[in-house]
PDB file of C-alpha atoms in Angstrom:
ATOM      1  CA  MET V   1      11.582  40.762  76.530  1.00 49.00           C
ATOM      2  CA  ARG V   2       8.419  42.440  77.723  1.00 51.00           C
ATOM      3  CA  ILE V   3      10.427  44.652  80.191  1.00 53.00           C
ATOM      4  CA  ARG V   4      12.773  45.784  77.404  1.00 48.00           C
ATOM      5  CA  THR V   5       9.818  46.678  75.125  1.00 49.00           C
ATOM      6  CA  THR V   6       8.148  48.673  77.924  1.00 49.00           C
ATOM      7  CA  ALA V   7      11.389  50.518  78.681  1.00 47.00           C
ATOM      8  CA  LEU V   8      11.898  51.400  74.997  1.00 46.00           C
ATOM      9  CA  ALA V   9       8.300  52.630  74.716  1.00 50.00           C
ATOM     10  CA  ALA V  10       8.738  54.811  77.834  1.00 50.00           C
ATOM     11  CA  ALA V  11      11.996  56.274  76.479  1.00 49.00           C
ATOM     12  CA  ALA V  12      10.368  57.057  73.121  1.00 50.00           C
ATOM     13  CA  ALA V  13       7.413  58.759  74.848  1.00 51.00           C
ATOM     14  CA  THR V  14       9.742  60.856  77.020  1.00 49.00           C
ATOM     15  CA  ALA V  15      11.819  61.919  74.000  1.00 47.00           C
ATOM     16  CA  ALA V  16       8.679  62.943  72.131  1.00 47.00           C
ATOM     17  CA  ALA V  17       7.353  64.923  75.108  1.00 46.00           C
ATOM     18  CA  VAL V  18      10.655  66.774  75.554  1.00 44.00           C
ATOM     19  CA  GLY V  19      10.742  67.621  71.856  1.00 46.00           C
ATOM     20  CA  LEU V  20       7.189  68.988  71.979  1.00 44.00           C
ATOM     21  CA  ALA V  21       7.626  71.004  75.209  1.00 43.00           C
ATOM     22  CA  PRO V  22       7.452  74.775  74.721  1.00 44.00           C
ATOM     23  CA  SER V  23      10.796  76.528  74.969  1.00 44.00           C
ATOM     24  CA  ALA V  24      11.426  78.882  77.893  1.00 56.00           C
ATOM     25  CA  ALA V  25      10.632  82.528  77.203  1.00 64.00           C
ATOM     26  CA  ALA V  26      13.625  84.818  76.758  1.00 79.00           C
ATOM     27  CA  ASP V  27      14.491  87.291  79.508  1.00 86.00           C
ATOM     28  CA  THR V  28      14.238  91.005  78.682  1.00 88.00           C
ATOM     29  CA  VAL V  29      17.341  93.178  79.165  1.00 89.00           C
ATOM     30  CA  THR V  30      16.843  96.950  79.371  1.00 87.00           C
ATOM     31  CA  THR V  31      19.454  99.659  79.846  1.00 86.00           C
ATOM     32  CA  THR V  32      18.598 103.211  80.858  1.00 84.00           C
ATOM     33  CA  GLU V  33      19.951 106.202  78.971  1.00 88.00           C
ATOM     34  CA  PRO V  34      23.171 107.613  80.497  1.00 88.00           C
ATOM     35  CA  LEU V  35      22.484 109.925  83.449  1.00 87.00           C
ATOM     36  CA  PRO V  36      25.141 112.607  84.102  1.00 89.00           C
ATOM     37  CA  TRP V  37      26.477 113.014  87.643  1.00 88.00           C
ATOM     38  CA  SER V  38      28.851 115.499  89.270  1.00 88.00           C
ATOM     39  CA  LEU V  39      30.185 116.048  92.796  1.00 88.00           C
ATOM     40  CA  ASN V  40      32.492 118.626  94.381  1.00 88.00           C
ATOM     41  CA  LEU V  41      34.194 118.558  97.786  1.00 88.00           C
ATOM     42  CA  GLN V  42      37.018 120.828  98.946  1.00 89.00           C
ATOM     43  CA  THR V  43      39.787 120.468  96.305  1.00 91.00           C
ATOM     44  CA  ALA V  44      38.254 117.465  94.517  1.00 91.00           C
ATOM     45  CA  ASN V  45      35.565 117.145  91.877  1.00 90.00           C
ATOM     46  CA  GLY V  46      34.187 114.274  89.917  1.00 90.00           C
ATOM     47  CA  SER V  47      31.834 113.890  86.989  1.00 91.00           C
ATOM     48  CA  GLY V  48      30.631 111.258  84.568  1.00 92.00           C
ATOM     49  CA  VAL V  49      27.594 109.167  83.675  1.00 91.00           C
ATOM     50  CA  SER V  50      25.705 106.257  85.187  1.00 89.00           C
ATOM     51  CA  HIS V  51      23.171 103.784  83.859  1.00 89.00           C
ATOM     52  CA  TRP V  52      21.200 100.760  85.029  1.00 87.00           C
ATOM     53  CA  THR V  53      20.835  97.421  83.265  1.00 90.00           C
ATOM     54  CA  THR V  54      17.830  95.368  84.348  1.00 88.00           C
ATOM     55  CA  VAL V  55      17.028  91.760  83.456  1.00 89.00           C
ATOM     56  CA  THR V  56      13.326  90.870  83.734  1.00 89.00           C
ATOM     57  CA  ARG V  57      11.386  87.674  83.205  1.00 90.00           C
ATOM     58  CA  GLU V  58       8.345  87.553  80.937  1.00 89.00           C
ATOM     59  CA  ASP V  59       6.049  87.815  83.993  1.00 89.00           C
ATOM     60  CA  GLY V  60       7.726  91.103  85.038  1.00 85.00           C
ATOM     61  CA  TYR V  61       9.833  89.671  87.880  1.00 87.00           C
ATOM     62  CA  THR V  62      13.222  91.451  88.114  1.00 82.00           C
ATOM     63  CA  LEU V  63      16.042  88.917  88.003  1.00 85.00           C
ATOM     64  CA  SER V  64      18.903  91.398  88.394  1.00 84.00           C
ATOM     65  CA  GLN V  65      19.823  95.072  88.384  1.00 85.00           C
ATOM     66  CA  THR V  66      23.337  96.224  87.596  1.00 88.00           C
ATOM     67  CA  LEU V  67      24.574  99.774  88.174  1.00 88.00           C
ATOM     68  CA  THR V  68      27.409 101.116  86.016  1.00 91.00           C
ATOM     69  CA  VAL V  69      29.152 104.378  86.976  1.00 91.00           C
ATOM     70  CA  ASP V  70      31.926 105.876  84.841  1.00 94.00           C
ATOM     71  CA  GLY V  71      33.748 109.197  84.937  1.00 94.00           C
ATOM     72  CA  THR V  72      36.793 110.971  86.336  1.00 95.00           C
ATOM     73  CA  LEU V  73      37.898 112.222  89.740  1.00 94.00           C
ATOM     74  CA  THR V  74      40.217 115.249  89.844  1.00 95.00           C
ATOM     75  CA  ASN V  75      42.105 116.702  92.802  1.00 94.00           C
ATOM     76  CA  THR V  76      44.039 119.980  92.879  1.00 95.00           C
ATOM     77  CA  GLY V  77      45.195 119.669  96.518  1.00 93.00           C
ATOM     78  CA  SER V  78      47.191 117.283  98.679  1.00 91.00           C
ATOM     79  CA  GLY V  79      44.300 115.406 100.335  1.00 90.00           C
ATOM     80  CA  CYS V  80      42.849 112.007  99.512  1.00 91.00           C
ATOM     81  CA  TYR V  81      39.381 111.614  98.002  1.00 91.00           C
ATOM     82  CA  SER V  82      37.268 108.698  96.955  1.00 90.00           C
ATOM     83  CA  ALA V  83      34.175 108.309  94.783  1.00 90.00           C
ATOM     84  CA  VAL V  84      31.980 105.882  96.734  1.00 88.00           C
ATOM     85  CA  VAL V  85      28.921 103.888  95.656  1.00 87.00           C
ATOM     86  CA  ALA V  86      26.735 103.379  98.733  1.00 83.00           C
ATOM     87  CA  GLU V  87      23.940 100.830  98.762  1.00 81.00           C
ATOM     88  CA  PHE V  88      21.073 101.190 101.222  1.00 76.00           C
ATOM     89  CA  ALA V  89      18.660  98.713 102.812  1.00 75.00           C
ATOM     90  CA  PHE V  90      15.684 100.060 104.761  1.00 77.00           C
ATOM     91  CA  GLY V  91      17.262 103.543 104.758  1.00 74.00           C
ATOM     92  CA  PHE V  92      20.581 102.446 106.264  1.00 76.00           C
ATOM     93  CA  PRO V  93      23.904 101.991 104.448  1.00 74.00           C
ATOM     94  CA  SER V  94      24.520  98.304 103.777  1.00 77.00           C
ATOM     95  CA  GLY V  95      27.570  98.457 101.545  1.00 80.00           C
ATOM     96  CA  MET V  96      30.195 100.984 100.441  1.00 81.00           C
ATOM     97  CA  ARG V  97      32.327 100.397  97.362  1.00 85.00           C
ATOM     98  CA  ASP V  98      35.196 102.521  96.083  1.00 87.00           C
ATOM     99  CA  ALA V  99      34.734 103.551  92.468  1.00 90.00           C
ATOM    100  CA  GLY V 100      37.920 105.628  92.298  1.00 91.00           C
ATOM    101  CA  ARG V 101      40.470 107.096  94.724  1.00 91.00           C
ATOM    102  CA  ILE V 102      43.044 109.847  94.408  1.00 93.00           C
ATOM    103  CA  CYS V 103      45.678 111.232  96.790  1.00 92.00           C
ATOM    104  CA  GLY V 104      47.385 114.460  95.778  1.00 94.00           C
ATOM    105  CA  PRO V 105      46.934 116.410  92.559  1.00 96.00           C
ATOM    106  CA  GLY V 106      45.876 114.659  89.377  1.00 97.00           C
ATOM    107  CA  THR V 107      43.009 112.854  87.679  1.00 97.00           C
ATOM    108  CA  VAL V 108      41.929 109.201  87.965  1.00 96.00           C
ATOM    109  CA  PRO V 109      39.132 107.203  86.326  1.00 96.00           C
ATOM    110  CA  VAL V 110      35.941 106.444  88.244  1.00 94.00           C
ATOM    111  CA  HIS V 111      34.381 103.066  87.478  1.00 95.00           C
ATOM    112  CA  TYR V 112      31.915 100.821  89.234  1.00 92.00           C
ATOM    113  CA  ARG V 113      29.867  97.981  87.792  1.00 93.00           C
ATOM    114  CA  GLY V 114      27.976  95.697  90.065  1.00 87.00           C
ATOM    115  CA  PRO V 115      24.665  94.566  91.459  1.00 81.00           C
ATOM    116  CA  ALA V 116      22.665  97.251  93.198  1.00 75.00           C
ATOM    117  CA  ILE V 117      19.051  97.804  94.087  1.00 73.00           C
ATOM    118  CA  ASN V 118      19.057 101.106  95.995  1.00 76.00           C
ATOM    119  CA  ALA V 119      22.358 102.953  95.514  1.00 78.00           C
ATOM    120  CA  SER V 120      23.742 106.506  95.522  1.00 79.00           C
ATOM    121  CA  LEU V 121      27.100 108.041  94.615  1.00 80.00           C
ATOM    122  CA  TYR V 122      29.106 110.147  97.089  1.00 80.00           C
ATOM    123  CA  LEU V 123      32.449 111.955  97.125  1.00 81.00           C
ATOM    124  CA  CYS V 124      34.362 111.269 100.325  1.00 83.00           C
ATOM    125  CA  ALA V 125      37.328 113.091 101.869  1.00 81.00           C
ATOM    126  CA  VAL V 126      39.425 110.168 103.127  1.00 80.00           C
ATOM    127  CA  ALA V 127      41.057 110.445 106.558  1.00 71.00           C
ATOM    128  CA  PRO V 128      44.709 109.339 106.920  1.00 70.00           C
ATOM    129  CA  GLY V 129      43.616 106.200 108.830  1.00 69.00           C
ATOM    130  CA  GLY V 130      40.695 105.508 106.451  1.00 70.00           C
ATOM    131  CA  GLY V 131      37.051 106.416 106.621  1.00 69.00           C
ATOM    132  CA  CYS V 132      35.323 109.602 105.517  1.00 72.00           C
ATOM    133  CA  THR V 133      35.848 112.905 107.298  1.00 68.00           C
ATOM    134  CA  LYS V 134      33.399 114.721 105.050  1.00 73.00           C
ATOM    135  CA  MET V 135      31.061 113.658 102.276  1.00 71.00           C
ATOM    136  CA  ALA V 136      29.375 115.384  99.362  1.00 75.00           C
ATOM    137  CA  GLY V 137      26.351 113.930  97.682  1.00 69.00           C
ATOM    138  CA  PRO V 138      24.440 112.018  96.852  1.00 67.00           C
ATOM    139  CA  ALA V 139      24.662 112.387  93.128  1.00 68.00           C
ATOM    140  CA  SER V 140      21.573 110.912  91.594  1.00 60.00           C
ATOM    141  CA  VAL V 141      22.132 107.708  89.647  1.00 60.00           C
ATOM    142  CA  TYR V 142      18.403 107.348  88.935  1.00 56.00           C
ATOM    143  CA  ARG V 143      16.497 108.668  85.951  1.00 47.00           C
ATOM    144  CA  ARG V 144      13.725 110.945  87.279  1.00 41.00           C
TER     145      ARG V 144
END
């Protein structure tokens, strides 16, 4: 009987402590104003806007940064072009992501949304076997 009474008392004390514990502070989410971008290369041009969304803890620690790039890519020639988001680490490219690709004349949407810390936007002339033969950029995706 004594063990049961002690266990009930411990459970009641734990429940009271949990109920009185301060709630966790809410994270702060900030989004920059849209920043226009534009790039031109040979017969292709692209333009649009970008913005950053940052989630920060109460102590100022950045939990995440998300880059969003939107716009259009237009080509008047027969070549292939790609809008590319390049992320850099220690000054070297660490990741390249297509945000829009077009081959031949026309217009396509440009869209990228993903985690990024240090990124830039480029316009790439795509070689027939892949890869860039020429690049224009970077277009700034940072508010100055």
